Amino acid sequence: MEEEDSNTATKCTPKTTTCRGIESAHSHHYHHHLLQNSYYRFGYGFGFGFGYTNQYQTFPALLPLPPSLPLQLTVSPPFPPNHRFGARTHFKKASRKQNNPLLATSSDSQFQDFSVSQDVENKENGRKIMDTKQKPLAVARRPDSGGVEGKSITLFANHFLVQFDPSQKIFHYDVEIFPNTSKEISRMIKKKLVEENSPLLSGALPVYDGRRTIYSPIEFQDNKLELYISLPISVGELLPSVKSMNSDEKNQHHKIFRVNIKLVSKIDGKVDDFTPLPQEYIHALDVVLRENPTEKCLVSGRSFYLSSMGGGQEIGGGAIALRGFFQSLRPTQQGLALNVDFSVTAFHESIGVILYLQKRLDFMHDITQRKMTSLTSEEKKEVEKVLKNMRVFVCHRETVQRYRVYGLTVEVTENIWFPDRDGKKLRLVKYFKDHYGYDVVYRNLPCLMISRRKPCYLPMELCVICEGQKFLGKLSDDQTAKILKMGCQRPRERKAIIDKVMEGPVGPTSGDQGKEFKLQVSKEMTRLTGRILHPPKLKLGNGGHVRNLTPSRHDRQWNLLDSHVFEGTSVERWAIISFGGTLDQKSSLQKFINQLSQRCAQLGIFLSKNTVISPLFEPMHVLGNPKLLESKLKKIHKAAFNNLQLLICVMERKHKGYADLKRIAETSIGIVSQCCLYSNLGKLSSQFLANLALKINAKVGGCTVALYNPLPSQIPRIFRQDDPVIFMGADVTHPHPLDDFSPSVAAVVGSMNWPAANKYVSRMRSQTHRQEIIQDLSTMVGEILDDFNQELSQLPTRIIFFRDGVSETQFYKVLQEELQAIREACSRFPGYTPPITFAVVQKRHHTRLFLCDTPYFSESQLLDENVPPGTVVDTTITHPREFDFYLCSHWGVKGTSRPIHYHVLWDENGFTSDEVQKLVYNLCYTFVRCTKPISLVPPAYYAHLAAYRGRLYLDPSEPRSTTISRASLPKTIPLPELSENIRKLMFYC
């Protein structure tokens, strides 16, 4: 029994904010980067007795650009290459037509009506009242023509200039298709519509976004059209009461679709100095450039996949990794540019459901040997969790229909009966024998339910996983390693792949649509001039004396061989606990203690060679029992007279009990813990011991390094020694993509010392599921300001706020709400209104920088190296008017470096480009866990670590529903309170 998945268009839209792959292996150690959505055509045979070839290919339509906020000016007009902006700004409201919320992206807005409540005086009675009209916030403009400090370097960026004829009119038509159908069928309808109705369409070759919008370079004959399109649809037997067709009959019939087309607007690209290019026009050109790749490739989000890019590679667990390319049209200082990049991600294998389950779930491995055995209730739950919402098609007959799995039947296949149209009871296994001549083999497995509304069942063995479905499950370490390897291209190789895409038959320059709309895309990467900022001089310790060091190596790393950490701590009361491990491994613990103590001493950290109690040895199962684990940890703490500074936990392997251990230690007991694996203890390399020592030192209150020339001496116009400044970072971590119940976790961190600014306290809160705006930001910022006040006996004179994890579509909403929350936090202190700078930090973008042929490095080094640390770009490829820049602050050891994109949305401190770039780059040298500059400004990195730690605190025993509707989400469960002992420490490092 089967039912067509007719509502694919509404239920299969991928979320662009959540990605589950690894976009490419790149250099820096920030290991939580995720992959851009990807998609690829990939077919697998089916091995259960059928001669089956997968001829049905899915072509999901393009994701629409996200909605804009009201009252925005869109992007600026194209500018000549290397055009540089002064500080002059222009504002003009966009027309209503330009602000179609379905067509605009806020990422390119020039002005937004964001609110800050204002107290105004009521003239009638002299009282102050809250003004109901809210004052708009204007996003920060670039304050100058870009920075000038540093050595110049010539670079390529993977942006390709797009030339267009501004006078070319584009006609926007709304299209409705009845009955509602899937995206791939919609595209088939559009294709046939163009082929059969050329005169009505004035001979145009329009482009289609796969949903409700058609753009044409020529006006159609009429502003309103109603057409009927007939498509052959393979149907087979949709209902059990329909008799089987004879083998010589075609399982085809023609389905009629009614198509209504209506003119919405006529737009062109004509602009002047005061009006930016309409966002709708940019969106139209974007759809034009995607038309040919969409027709010839498989599409996911903004990425395309094709066999010429290397096919797919199995990565185990029912997943394959697929290669493809990403493209997106962006407004830049040089004009409109197409950002094209290499992309890799994981998808479900298109194989039979039973084979898929065997690869995915251990207990299904021997299912072919135990055909007569049923699944236990727990096993059934696991199978249902894996298959729920998966799209499948059947192999016992030809069909182009897809079905969505809603669940599993209560009964096994053997016991399933169903009524036909006449109300007669039919046995499912007999039905398939009579109608298809097929004996169901796995009769003790449940069937797939493919309808919510009525009984529609499919035996698992007759179903195949549809290709092109993104793998949303958590990738294993082995899967992650394989996908990283696939995506790990050195700069020269990555650049060659991108150049090949631009020259290729399915790239954005292929097809006739560009000519129709008078578009020309350059096949040459944008050549630009960047700058290499000078590394700061660092302050280290040396036997109680300060030692200065300037990182001079090409990778800007430094070592501590003849130096100490800047501030070493003393750990006298500590303990060690072991979970699992062989006898040999356990016997090596004393050697580990001695060598760690020695390595700490070499680094200027005191770690007593004697633990407060003898090492404890526990079996691994203790980690799986939270109550027992808490009991063990409390005994250790009590043995140290409730004054334990550090607990080192050595584990045989990674275990989910790690989360319980951290939660119990940091909330119930109040001890700092450091975990490591026996596999690392077996090597006991000096580097491993040093890394462990640096983390321990930071967690218990020390710091690794400081800037030799403090910030007030480097940026004297903004900072002063006697006027302390706080650097804050904020991030939100969301639950797993398949989890539609758990809360999101927000974290805020703030620096507690000045001018060193290298020690941070944290606050974490749970909040509404997938809510990006930080709900308790005002409270968290207020608490951090309190801590700062206690530490320095005064409030910070300036607040520099780095916000991580925000997509371009949410920039302005986040600014509007979170800036107000920061101001509310400040208002709790009488008369306290410090100037605030609010900058968004973006990791997940597709801009890459490549060295030109002229090497920056000496001839002895490889020419295909990454750009050097300190490379900054703030012209040509950056926003036409807003205050943003790309900074690659780290050295790329593997793959191609990804520069971080910093976008200053609000700046009351009046930074110049040079000042803010120097600030961010210098801070990247102060990260406590390593002796090299990191890729991400530390406040944002610490916020990410703290948010991740907060997620571990969510009790894993809480029920996780996958069926509850978003509208009925329960109240968010609060995180447990941090223990007072560790609240001001960097325990999350």
Coordinates of N, CA and C in Angstrom, one line a residue, residues 456-625:
C456 N -1.2 3.1 5.2 CA -0.4 2.9 4.0 C 0.9 2.3 4.4
Y457 N 1.1 1.0 4.0 CA 2.3 0.3 4.5 C 3.2 -0.2 3.3
L458 N 4.5 -0.2 3.6 CA 5.4 -0.7 2.6 C 6.4 -1.7 3.4
P459 N 6.6 -2.9 2.9 CA 7.6 -3.8 3.5 C 9.0 -3.1 3.3
M460 N 9.8 -3.2 4.3 CA 11.1 -2.5 4.2 C 12.0 -3.0 3.0
E461 N 11.9 -4.3 2.8 CA 12.8 -4.9 1.7 C 12.4 -4.4 0.3
L462 N 11.3 -3.8 0.1 CA 10.9 -3.3 -1.2 C 11.2 -1.8 -1.3
C463 N 11.8 -1.2 -0.4 CA 12.0 0.2 -0.4 C 13.5 0.6 -0.5
V464 N 13.8 1.7 -1.2 CA 15.1 2.2 -1.5 C 15.2 3.6 -1.0
I465 N 16.3 4.0 -0.3 CA 16.5 5.3 0.1 C 16.7 6.2 -1.1
C466 N 15.9 7.3 -1.1 CA 16.1 8.3 -2.2 C 17.5 8.9 -2.1
E467 N 18.1 9.2 -3.2 CA 19.4 9.8 -3.2 C 19.3 11.3 -2.9
G468 N 20.4 11.9 -2.6 CA 20.4 13.4 -2.4 C 19.9 13.8 -1.1
Q469 N 19.7 13.0 -0.1 CA 19.2 13.4 1.2 C 20.4 13.6 2.2
K470 N 20.5 14.8 2.7 CA 21.6 15.2 3.5 C 21.6 14.4 4.8
F471 N 22.8 13.9 5.2 CA 23.0 13.1 6.3 C 22.9 14.0 7.6
L472 N 21.8 13.9 8.3 CA 21.7 14.8 9.5 C 22.1 14.1 10.8
G473 N 22.4 12.8 10.7 CA 22.9 12.2 11.9 C 24.2 12.7 12.3
K474 N 24.6 12.4 13.6 CA 25.9 12.8 14.1 C 27.0 12.0 13.4
L475 N 27.9 12.6 12.8 CA 29.0 11.9 12.1 C 30.0 11.3 13.1
S476 N 30.4 10.0 12.9 CA 31.4 9.4 13.8 C 32.8 10.0 13.6
D477 N 33.7 9.7 14.5 CA 35.1 10.3 14.3 C 35.7 9.8 12.9
D478 N 35.4 8.5 12.6 CA 35.9 7.9 11.4 C 35.3 8.6 10.2
Q479 N 34.0 8.8 10.2 CA 33.3 9.5 9.1 C 33.8 10.9 8.9
T480 N 34.0 11.6 10.1 CA 34.5 13.0 10.0 C 35.9 13.0 9.4
A481 N 36.7 12.0 9.8 CA 38.1 12.0 9.2 C 38.1 11.8 7.7
K482 N 37.2 10.9 7.3 CA 37.1 10.7 5.8 C 36.6 11.9 5.0
I483 N 35.6 12.5 5.6 CA 35.1 13.7 4.9 C 36.0 14.9 4.9
L484 N 36.8 15.0 6.0 CA 37.8 16.0 6.1 C 38.9 15.8 5.0
K485 N 39.3 14.5 4.8 CA 40.3 14.2 3.9 C 39.8 14.5 2.5
M486 N 38.5 14.2 2.2 CA 38.0 14.6 0.8 C 38.0 16.1 0.6
G487 N 37.7 16.8 1.6 CA 37.6 18.3 1.5 C 38.9 19.0 1.7
C488 N 40.0 18.3 1.9 CA 41.2 18.9 2.3 C 42.1 19.2 1.1
Q489 N 41.9 20.3 0.4 CA 42.7 20.7 -0.8 C 43.6 21.8 -0.4
R490 N 44.8 21.7 -0.8 CA 45.8 22.8 -0.6 C 45.3 23.9 -1.6
P491 N 45.8 25.1 -1.3 CA 45.3 26.3 -2.0 C 45.4 26.2 -3.6
R492 N 46.5 25.7 -4.0 CA 46.7 25.6 -5.5 C 45.7 24.6 -6.1
E493 N 45.4 23.5 -5.4 CA 44.5 22.5 -5.9 C 43.1 23.0 -5.8
R494 N 42.7 23.7 -4.7 CA 41.4 24.3 -4.6 C 41.1 25.3 -5.6
K495 N 42.1 26.2 -5.9 CA 42.0 27.2 -6.9 C 41.7 26.6 -8.3
A496 N 42.5 25.5 -8.6 CA 42.3 24.8 -9.8 C 40.9 24.2 -10.0
I497 N 40.4 23.7 -8.9 CA 39.0 23.1 -9.0 C 38.0 24.2 -9.3
I498 N 38.1 25.3 -8.6 CA 37.2 26.5 -8.8 C 37.3 27.0 -10.2
D499 N 38.5 27.2 -10.7 CA 38.7 27.6 -12.1 C 38.1 26.7 -13.1
K500 N 38.2 25.4 -12.8 CA 37.6 24.4 -13.7 C 36.1 24.5 -13.7
V501 N 35.5 24.7 -12.5 CA 34.1 24.9 -12.5 C 33.7 26.1 -13.3
M502 N 34.4 27.2 -13.3 CA 34.0 28.4 -14.0 C 34.2 28.1 -15.5
E503 N 35.0 27.2 -16.0 CA 35.2 26.9 -17.4 C 34.3 25.8 -17.8
G504 N 33.7 25.1 -16.9 CA 33.0 23.8 -17.2 C 31.6 24.0 -17.8
P505 N 31.1 22.9 -18.2 CA 29.8 22.9 -18.9 C 28.6 23.1 -18.1
V506 N 28.7 23.0 -16.7 CA 27.6 23.2 -15.9 C 27.8 24.4 -14.9
G507 N 28.9 25.1 -15.0 CA 29.2 26.2 -14.1 C 28.3 27.4 -14.4
P508 N 28.5 28.4 -13.6 CA 27.6 29.6 -13.7 C 27.8 30.4 -15.0
T509 N 28.9 30.1 -15.8 CA 29.1 30.8 -17.1 C 28.5 30.0 -18.2
S510 N 28.0 28.8 -17.9 CA 27.5 27.9 -19.0 C 26.0 28.3 -19.3
G511 N 25.4 27.7 -20.3 CA 24.0 28.0 -20.6 C 23.8 29.3 -21.4
D512 N 22.6 29.4 -21.9 CA 22.2 30.6 -22.6 C 21.5 31.7 -21.8
Q513 N 21.2 31.4 -20.6 CA 20.4 32.4 -19.8 C 21.2 33.7 -19.6
G514 N 22.5 33.6 -19.4 CA 23.3 34.8 -19.2 C 23.1 35.7 -20.4
K515 N 23.2 35.2 -21.6 CA 23.1 36.0 -22.8 C 21.7 36.6 -22.9
E516 N 20.7 35.8 -22.6 CA 19.3 36.3 -22.7 C 19.1 37.6 -21.8
F517 N 19.8 37.5 -20.6 CA 19.6 38.6 -19.6 C 20.8 39.6 -19.7
K518 N 21.6 39.5 -20.7 CA 22.8 40.4 -21.0 C 23.7 40.4 -19.8
L519 N 24.0 39.2 -19.3 CA 25.0 39.0 -18.2 C 26.3 38.5 -18.7
Q520 N 27.4 39.0 -18.1 CA 28.7 38.4 -18.4 C 29.4 38.2 -17.1
V521 N 29.9 36.9 -16.9 CA 30.6 36.6 -15.7 C 32.1 36.4 -16.1
S522 N 32.9 37.1 -15.4 CA 34.4 36.9 -15.6 C 34.8 35.5 -15.2
K523 N 35.7 34.9 -16.0 CA 36.2 33.6 -15.6 C 37.5 33.7 -14.9
E524 N 37.9 34.9 -14.6 CA 39.1 35.1 -13.8 C 38.8 35.5 -12.4
M525 N 39.5 34.9 -11.4 CA 39.3 35.3 -10.0 C 39.7 36.8 -9.9
T526 N 39.1 37.4 -8.9 CA 39.3 38.8 -8.6 C 40.8 38.9 -8.0
R527 N 41.5 39.8 -8.6 CA 42.9 40.1 -8.2 C 42.8 41.3 -7.3
L528 N 43.4 41.3 -6.1 CA 43.3 42.4 -5.2 C 44.6 42.5 -4.4
T529 N 44.7 43.6 -3.7 CA 45.8 43.9 -2.8 C 45.4 43.8 -1.4
G530 N 46.0 42.9 -0.6 CA 45.8 42.8 0.8 C 47.0 43.3 1.5
R531 N 47.0 43.2 2.8 CA 48.1 43.6 3.7 C 48.4 42.6 4.7
I532 N 49.7 42.5 5.1 CA 50.1 41.5 6.1 C 50.4 42.4 7.4
L533 N 49.6 42.2 8.4 CA 49.8 43.0 9.6 C 51.0 42.4 10.4
H534 N 51.7 43.3 11.1 CA 52.9 42.9 11.8 C 52.4 42.1 13.1
P535 N 53.2 41.1 13.5 CA 52.8 40.4 14.7 C 53.2 41.2 15.9
P536 N 52.4 41.1 17.0 CA 52.7 41.8 18.2 C 53.9 41.2 19.0
K537 N 54.6 42.0 19.7 CA 55.6 41.5 20.6 C 54.9 40.9 21.9
L538 N 55.3 39.8 22.3 CA 54.6 39.0 23.4 C 55.4 39.1 24.7
K539 N 54.7 38.9 25.7 CA 55.3 38.9 27.1 C 55.2 37.5 27.7
L540 N 56.3 36.9 28.0 CA 56.4 35.6 28.6 C 57.1 35.7 30.0
G541 N 57.1 34.6 30.7 CA 57.8 34.6 32.0 C 59.1 33.9 31.9
N542 N 60.0 34.2 32.8 CA 61.3 33.5 32.7 C 61.9 33.5 34.1
G543 N 61.5 32.5 34.9 CA 62.0 32.5 36.3 C 61.7 33.7 37.1
G544 N 60.5 34.2 36.9 CA 60.1 35.4 37.7 C 60.4 36.7 36.9
H545 N 61.1 36.6 35.8 CA 61.4 37.8 35.0 C 60.6 37.8 33.8
V546 N 60.3 39.0 33.3 CA 59.5 39.1 32.1 C 60.4 39.0 30.9
R547 N 60.0 38.2 29.9 CA 60.8 38.0 28.7 C 59.9 38.4 27.5
N548 N 60.5 39.2 26.6 CA 59.7 39.5 25.4 C 60.1 38.7 24.2
L549 N 59.1 38.5 23.3 CA 59.4 37.7 22.1 C 58.5 38.1 21.0
T550 N 59.0 38.3 19.8 CA 58.2 38.6 18.6 C 58.2 37.4 17.8
P551 N 57.0 36.8 17.5 CA 56.9 35.6 16.7 C 57.4 35.9 15.3
S552 N 58.5 35.3 14.9 CA 59.2 35.7 13.6 C 59.1 34.6 12.6
R553 N 58.7 33.4 13.0 CA 58.6 32.3 12.1 C 57.4 32.6 11.1
H554 N 57.5 31.9 9.9 CA 56.5 32.2 8.9 C 55.1 31.8 9.4
D555 N 55.0 30.9 10.3 CA 53.7 30.5 10.8 C 53.3 31.2 12.1
R556 N 54.2 32.1 12.5 CA 54.0 33.0 13.7 C 53.8 32.1 15.0
Q557 N 54.3 30.9 15.0 CA 54.3 30.1 16.2 C 55.5 30.5 17.1
W558 N 55.4 30.3 18.3 CA 56.6 30.4 19.2 C 56.6 29.2 20.2
N559 N 57.7 29.0 20.8 CA 57.8 27.9 21.7 C 58.2 28.4 23.1
L560 N 58.0 27.5 24.1 CA 58.3 27.8 25.5 C 59.5 27.0 26.0
L561 N 60.4 26.6 25.1 CA 61.5 25.8 25.5 C 62.4 26.5 26.5
D562 N 62.6 27.7 26.3 CA 63.5 28.5 27.3 C 62.7 29.6 28.0
S563 N 61.4 29.4 28.1 CA 60.5 30.4 28.7 C 59.5 29.8 29.6
H564 N 58.9 30.6 30.4 CA 57.7 30.1 31.2 C 56.5 30.8 30.7
V565 N 55.3 30.3 31.1 CA 54.1 31.0 30.8 C 54.1 32.3 31.6
F566 N 53.4 33.2 31.1 CA 53.4 34.6 31.7 C 53.0 34.5 33.2
E567 N 51.9 33.8 33.4 CA 51.5 33.7 34.8 C 51.2 32.2 35.1
G568 N 52.1 31.6 35.9 CA 52.0 30.2 36.2 C 51.2 30.0 37.6
T569 N 50.5 29.0 37.7 CA 49.7 28.7 39.0 C 50.4 27.6 39.8
S570 N 49.9 27.5 41.0 CA 50.4 26.4 41.9 C 49.3 25.5 42.2
V571 N 49.4 24.2 41.8 CA 48.4 23.2 42.1 C 49.0 22.2 43.1
E572 N 48.5 22.3 44.3 CA 49.1 21.5 45.4 C 48.1 20.3 45.7
R573 N 46.8 20.6 45.6 CA 45.8 19.6 46.0 C 45.1 19.1 44.7
W574 N 45.5 17.9 44.3 CA 44.8 17.4 43.1 C 44.8 15.9 43.2
A575 N 44.0 15.3 42.3 CA 43.8 13.9 42.3 C 43.6 13.4 40.9
I576 N 43.8 12.0 40.7 CA 43.6 11.4 39.4 C 42.7 10.2 39.5
I577 N 41.8 10.1 38.5 CA 40.9 8.9 38.5 C 41.0 8.3 37.1
S578 N 41.0 7.0 37.1 CA 41.1 6.3 35.8 C 39.7 5.5 35.6
F579 N 39.3 5.6 34.3 CA 38.1 4.8 33.9 C 38.5 3.8 32.8
G580 N 38.4 2.5 33.2 CA 38.8 1.5 32.2 C 40.3 1.4 32.1
G581 N 40.8 0.8 30.9 CA 42.2 0.7 30.7 C 42.7 -0.7 31.0
T582 N 43.8 -1.1 30.3 CA 44.4 -2.4 30.5 C 45.3 -2.3 31.7
L583 N 45.8 -3.4 32.2 CA 46.7 -3.4 33.3 C 48.0 -2.6 33.0
D584 N 48.5 -2.7 31.8 CA 49.7 -2.0 31.4 C 49.4 -0.5 31.4
Q585 N 48.3 -0.1 30.9 CA 47.9 1.3 30.8 C 47.8 1.9 32.3
K586 N 47.1 1.1 33.1 CA 47.0 1.6 34.5 C 48.3 1.7 35.2
S587 N 49.2 0.8 34.9 CA 50.6 0.8 35.6 C 51.4 2.0 35.1
S588 N 51.0 2.6 34.0 CA 51.8 3.8 33.5 C 51.4 5.1 34.1
L589 N 50.3 5.1 35.0 CA 49.8 6.4 35.5 C 50.9 7.1 36.3
Q590 N 51.7 6.4 37.1 CA 52.6 7.1 37.9 C 53.7 7.8 37.1
K591 N 54.1 7.1 36.0 CA 55.0 7.7 35.1 C 54.4 9.0 34.5
F592 N 53.1 8.9 34.1 CA 52.4 10.1 33.6 C 52.4 11.2 34.6
I593 N 52.1 10.9 35.8 CA 52.1 12.0 36.9 C 53.5 12.6 37.0
N594 N 54.5 11.8 37.0 CA 55.9 12.4 37.2 C 56.2 13.3 36.0
Q595 N 56.0 12.8 34.8 CA 56.4 13.6 33.6 C 55.5 14.8 33.4
L596 N 54.2 14.7 33.8 CA 53.4 15.9 33.7 C 53.9 17.0 34.7
S597 N 54.2 16.5 35.9 CA 54.7 17.5 36.9 C 56.0 18.1 36.4
Q598 N 56.9 17.3 35.8 CA 58.2 17.9 35.3 C 57.9 18.9 34.2
R599 N 57.0 18.5 33.3 CA 56.7 19.5 32.1 C 56.1 20.7 32.6
C600 N 55.2 20.7 33.6 CA 54.7 21.9 34.2 C 55.7 22.7 34.8
A601 N 56.7 22.1 35.5 CA 57.8 22.9 36.1 C 58.6 23.6 35.1
Q602 N 58.8 22.9 33.9 CA 59.6 23.6 32.9 C 58.9 24.8 32.3
L603 N 57.6 24.8 32.4 CA 56.7 25.9 31.9 C 56.4 27.0 33.0
G604 N 57.0 26.8 34.2 CA 56.7 27.8 35.2 C 55.4 27.5 36.0
I605 N 54.9 26.3 35.9 CA 53.7 25.9 36.6 C 54.0 24.9 37.6
F606 N 53.5 25.1 38.9 CA 53.8 24.1 39.9 C 52.6 23.1 40.0
L607 N 53.0 21.8 39.8 CA 52.0 20.7 39.9 C 52.6 19.7 40.9
S608 N 52.1 19.6 42.1 CA 52.7 18.7 43.1 C 52.8 17.3 42.5
K609 N 54.0 16.7 42.8 CA 54.2 15.3 42.4 C 53.4 14.3 43.1
N610 N 52.8 14.7 44.2 CA 52.0 13.8 45.1 C 50.5 14.2 45.0
T611 N 49.7 13.3 44.6 CA 48.2 13.6 44.6 C 47.7 13.5 46.1
V612 N 46.6 14.1 46.4 CA 46.1 14.1 47.7 C 45.6 12.7 48.2
I613 N 45.2 11.9 47.2 CA 44.9 10.4 47.4 C 45.5 9.6 46.3
S614 N 45.7 8.4 46.6 CA 46.2 7.5 45.5 C 45.3 7.5 44.3
P615 N 45.9 7.2 43.1 CA 45.0 7.2 41.9 C 43.9 6.1 42.1
L616 N 42.7 6.5 41.7 CA 41.6 5.6 41.8 C 41.3 5.0 40.4
F617 N 41.0 3.7 40.4 CA 40.7 3.0 39.2 C 39.3 2.5 39.2
E618 N 38.5 2.9 38.2 CA 37.1 2.5 38.1 C 36.9 1.9 36.7
P619 N 35.9 1.0 36.6 CA 35.5 0.5 35.3 C 34.8 1.5 34.5
M620 N 34.8 1.3 33.2 CA 34.1 2.3 32.3 C 32.7 2.5 32.5
H621 N 32.0 1.4 33.0 CA 30.5 1.5 33.2 C 30.2 2.6 34.3
V622 N 31.1 3.0 35.1 CA 30.8 4.0 36.1 C 30.5 5.3 35.4
L623 N 31.1 5.6 34.2 CA 30.8 6.8 33.5 C 29.4 6.8 32.9
G624 N 28.8 5.6 32.8 CA 27.5 5.5 32.3 C 26.4 5.6 33.3
N625 N 26.8 5.7 34.6 CA 25.9 5.8 35.7 C 26.0 7.1 36.5

